[in-house]
Amino acid sequence: MNSWRIQYYSQSSGKNPIQKFIDDLENKSRAKVYNSFELLAEFGPGLRMPHTKKLIGTPLWELRILGEASLRFFYIALIGKSFLILHGFHKKTQKTPRKELKLALTRLREYTVRH
């Protein structure tokens, strides 16, 4: 049984960019994403490299999905044993693109204001 819950960020309009990103992936990549989410739910903060990495200087963690399509999801831990997935993207370079990080932080601020 999973001890942590996975939630997706949703916009104030009700749109869910995380679910859309996942739905748009190829079947193999989508399966890897859901498998990684299950690992995160099962092991919680105990899940470490190569699966997760703390982003220094931010409140964010990065869920790393390796393979043909290198995917990343930024998330935070919430009170009540939940993780909030803020943003997902295809990682194409060694360095995390600043715009991807900025979008995740913007979504975190929006979430904080609404909750």
PDB file of C-alpha atoms in Angstrom:
ATOM      1  CA  MET A   1       0.000   0.000   0.000  1.00  0.00           C
ATOM      2  CA  ASN A   2       1.297   3.454  -0.898  1.00  0.00           C
ATOM      3  CA  SER A   3       1.835   5.641   2.111  1.00  0.00           C
ATOM      4  CA  TRP A   4       2.193   8.949   0.238  1.00  0.00           C
ATOM      5  CA  ARG A   5      -0.360  10.507  -2.092  1.00  0.00           C
ATOM      6  CA  ILE A   6       0.519  12.079  -5.458  1.00  0.00           C
ATOM      7  CA  GLN A   7      -1.421  15.201  -6.470  1.00  0.00           C
ATOM      8  CA  TYR A   8      -1.137  17.155  -9.709  1.00  0.00           C
ATOM      9  CA  TYR A   9      -1.029  20.931  -9.857  1.00  0.00           C
ATOM     10  CA  SER A  10      -4.152  22.348 -11.489  1.00  0.00           C
ATOM     11  CA  GLN A  11      -4.729  25.881 -12.686  1.00  0.00           C
ATOM     12  CA  SER A  12      -7.402  28.121 -11.151  1.00  0.00           C
ATOM     13  CA  SER A  13      -9.428  27.509 -14.333  1.00  0.00           C
ATOM     14  CA  GLY A  14      -9.467  23.786 -13.523  1.00  0.00           C
ATOM     15  CA  LYS A  15      -7.055  22.835 -16.321  1.00  0.00           C
ATOM     16  CA  ASN A  16      -4.493  20.221 -15.361  1.00  0.00           C
ATOM     17  CA  PRO A  17      -1.206  20.779 -17.255  1.00  0.00           C
ATOM     18  CA  ILE A  18       0.455  17.814 -15.541  1.00  0.00           C
ATOM     19  CA  GLN A  19      -2.165  15.312 -16.694  1.00  0.00           C
ATOM     20  CA  LYS A  20      -2.073  16.807 -20.208  1.00  0.00           C
ATOM     21  CA  PHE A  21       1.718  16.461 -20.345  1.00  0.00           C
ATOM     22  CA  ILE A  22       1.486  12.815 -19.249  1.00  0.00           C
ATOM     23  CA  ASP A  23      -1.372  12.047 -21.639  1.00  0.00           C
ATOM     24  CA  ASP A  24       0.641  13.445 -24.559  1.00  0.00           C
ATOM     25  CA  LEU A  25       3.575  11.077 -23.909  1.00  0.00           C
ATOM     26  CA  GLU A  26       4.148   7.848 -25.806  1.00  0.00           C
ATOM     27  CA  ASN A  27       2.834   4.729 -24.052  1.00  0.00           C
ATOM     28  CA  LYS A  28       6.281   3.531 -22.939  1.00  0.00           C
ATOM     29  CA  SER A  29       7.179   6.916 -21.427  1.00  0.00           C
ATOM     30  CA  ARG A  30       3.758   7.235 -19.790  1.00  0.00           C
ATOM     31  CA  ALA A  31       4.220   3.814 -18.158  1.00  0.00           C
ATOM     32  CA  LYS A  32       7.632   4.909 -16.817  1.00  0.00           C
ATOM     33  CA  VAL A  33       6.072   8.075 -15.372  1.00  0.00           C
ATOM     34  CA  TYR A  34       3.363   6.153 -13.529  1.00  0.00           C
ATOM     35  CA  ASN A  35       5.931   3.623 -12.302  1.00  0.00           C
ATOM     36  CA  SER A  36       8.093   6.470 -10.973  1.00  0.00           C
ATOM     37  CA  PHE A  37       5.072   8.053  -9.269  1.00  0.00           C
ATOM     38  CA  GLU A  38       4.364   4.700  -7.598  1.00  0.00           C
ATOM     39  CA  LEU A  39       7.943   4.544  -6.314  1.00  0.00           C
ATOM     40  CA  LEU A  40       7.646   8.085  -4.980  1.00  0.00           C
ATOM     41  CA  ALA A  41       4.353   7.237  -3.268  1.00  0.00           C
ATOM     42  CA  GLU A  42       5.774   4.059  -1.751  1.00  0.00           C
ATOM     43  CA  PHE A  43       9.114   5.380  -0.516  1.00  0.00           C
ATOM     44  CA  GLY A  44       8.191   9.035   0.064  1.00  0.00           C
ATOM     45  CA  PRO A  45      11.114  11.266   1.026  1.00  0.00           C
ATOM     46  CA  GLY A  46      13.273   8.151   1.362  1.00  0.00           C
ATOM     47  CA  LEU A  47      13.456   7.817  -2.436  1.00  0.00           C
ATOM     48  CA  ARG A  48      16.871   9.111  -3.481  1.00  0.00           C
ATOM     49  CA  MET A  49      19.229   9.260  -6.462  1.00  0.00           C
ATOM     50  CA  PRO A  50      18.995   8.243  -9.207  1.00  0.00           C
ATOM     51  CA  HIS A  51      15.225   8.732  -8.883  1.00  0.00           C
ATOM     52  CA  THR A  52      15.025  12.053  -7.056  1.00  0.00           C
ATOM     53  CA  LYS A  53      17.227  15.048  -6.450  1.00  0.00           C
ATOM     54  CA  LYS A  54      16.792  18.151  -4.270  1.00  0.00           C
ATOM     55  CA  LEU A  55      17.156  21.361  -6.249  1.00  0.00           C
ATOM     56  CA  ILE A  56      19.546  23.441  -4.195  1.00  0.00           C
ATOM     57  CA  GLY A  57      18.342  26.948  -3.362  1.00  0.00           C
ATOM     58  CA  THR A  58      14.673  26.108  -4.002  1.00  0.00           C
ATOM     59  CA  PRO A  59      11.914  24.251  -2.146  1.00  0.00           C
ATOM     60  CA  LEU A  60      11.632  21.892  -5.146  1.00  0.00           C
ATOM     61  CA  TRP A  61      12.586  18.289  -5.701  1.00  0.00           C
ATOM     62  CA  GLU A  62      13.151  16.735  -9.108  1.00  0.00           C
ATOM     63  CA  LEU A  63      11.784  13.320 -10.059  1.00  0.00           C
ATOM     64  CA  ARG A  64      14.134  11.925 -12.684  1.00  0.00           C
ATOM     65  CA  ILE A  65      12.859   9.492 -15.313  1.00  0.00           C
ATOM     66  CA  LEU A  66      15.689   8.162 -17.426  1.00  0.00           C
ATOM     67  CA  GLY A  67      15.595   6.355 -20.747  1.00  0.00           C
ATOM     68  CA  GLU A  68      15.126   7.210 -24.406  1.00  0.00           C
ATOM     69  CA  ALA A  69      12.994  10.174 -23.370  1.00  0.00           C
ATOM     70  CA  SER A  70      14.617  11.850 -20.391  1.00  0.00           C
ATOM     71  CA  LEU A  71      11.752  13.318 -18.355  1.00  0.00           C
ATOM     72  CA  ARG A  72      11.717  15.454 -15.246  1.00  0.00           C
ATOM     73  CA  PHE A  73       8.973  16.440 -12.816  1.00  0.00           C
ATOM     74  CA  PHE A  74       9.346  19.155 -10.194  1.00  0.00           C
ATOM     75  CA  TYR A  75       7.440  18.561  -6.966  1.00  0.00           C
ATOM     76  CA  ILE A  76       7.140  19.528  -3.318  1.00  0.00           C
ATOM     77  CA  ALA A  77       6.041  17.667  -0.206  1.00  0.00           C
ATOM     78  CA  LEU A  78       2.833  18.881   1.437  1.00  0.00           C
ATOM     79  CA  ILE A  79       1.575  18.425   4.975  1.00  0.00           C
ATOM     80  CA  GLY A  80      -0.405  15.205   5.251  1.00  0.00           C
ATOM     81  CA  LYS A  81       1.951  12.864   3.367  1.00  0.00           C
ATOM     82  CA  SER A  82       1.235  14.211  -0.106  1.00  0.00           C
ATOM     83  CA  PHE A  83       3.424  15.307  -2.970  1.00  0.00           C
ATOM     84  CA  LEU A  84       2.330  18.043  -5.355  1.00  0.00           C
ATOM     85  CA  ILE A  85       3.642  17.597  -8.892  1.00  0.00           C
ATOM     86  CA  LEU A  86       4.113  21.130 -10.229  1.00  0.00           C
ATOM     87  CA  HIS A  87       5.657  20.715 -13.666  1.00  0.00           C
ATOM     88  CA  GLY A  88       6.847  18.060 -16.097  1.00  0.00           C
ATOM     89  CA  PHE A  89       9.118  18.450 -19.111  1.00  0.00           C
ATOM     90  CA  HIS A  90      11.490  16.678 -21.506  1.00  0.00           C
ATOM     91  CA  LYS A  91      15.077  17.257 -20.419  1.00  0.00           C
ATOM     92  CA  LYS A  92      17.247  17.677 -23.499  1.00  0.00           C
ATOM     93  CA  THR A  93      20.441  19.115 -22.022  1.00  0.00           C
ATOM     94  CA  GLN A  94      22.667  18.473 -19.010  1.00  0.00           C
ATOM     95  CA  LYS A  95      21.592  21.689 -17.322  1.00  0.00           C
ATOM     96  CA  THR A  96      17.999  22.213 -16.220  1.00  0.00           C
ATOM     97  CA  PRO A  97      16.531  25.018 -18.339  1.00  0.00           C
ATOM     98  CA  ARG A  98      15.857  28.140 -16.271  1.00  0.00           C
ATOM     99  CA  LYS A  99      12.397  28.593 -17.861  1.00  0.00           C
ATOM    100  CA  GLU A 100      11.288  25.140 -16.623  1.00  0.00           C
ATOM    101  CA  LEU A 101      12.385  25.934 -13.074  1.00  0.00           C
ATOM    102  CA  LYS A 102      10.767  29.371 -13.224  1.00  0.00           C
ATOM    103  CA  LEU A 103       7.442  27.867 -14.348  1.00  0.00           C
ATOM    104  CA  ALA A 104       7.461  25.371 -11.463  1.00  0.00           C
ATOM    105  CA  LEU A 105       8.167  28.146  -8.943  1.00  0.00           C
ATOM    106  CA  THR A 106       5.386  30.303 -10.434  1.00  0.00           C
ATOM    107  CA  ARG A 107       2.950  27.410 -10.084  1.00  0.00           C
ATOM    108  CA  LEU A 108       4.084  26.892  -6.493  1.00  0.00           C
ATOM    109  CA  ARG A 109       3.362  30.545  -5.696  1.00  0.00           C
ATOM    110  CA  GLU A 110      -0.077  30.303  -7.355  1.00  0.00           C
ATOM    111  CA  TYR A 111      -0.862  27.122  -5.426  1.00  0.00           C
ATOM    112  CA  THR A 112       0.228  28.709  -2.144  1.00  0.00           C
ATOM    113  CA  VAL A 113      -2.035  31.727  -2.698  1.00  0.00           C
ATOM    114  CA  ARG A 114      -5.063  29.534  -3.468  1.00  0.00           C
ATOM    115  CA  HIS A 115      -4.536  27.114  -0.582  1.00  0.00           C
TER     116      HIS A 115
END
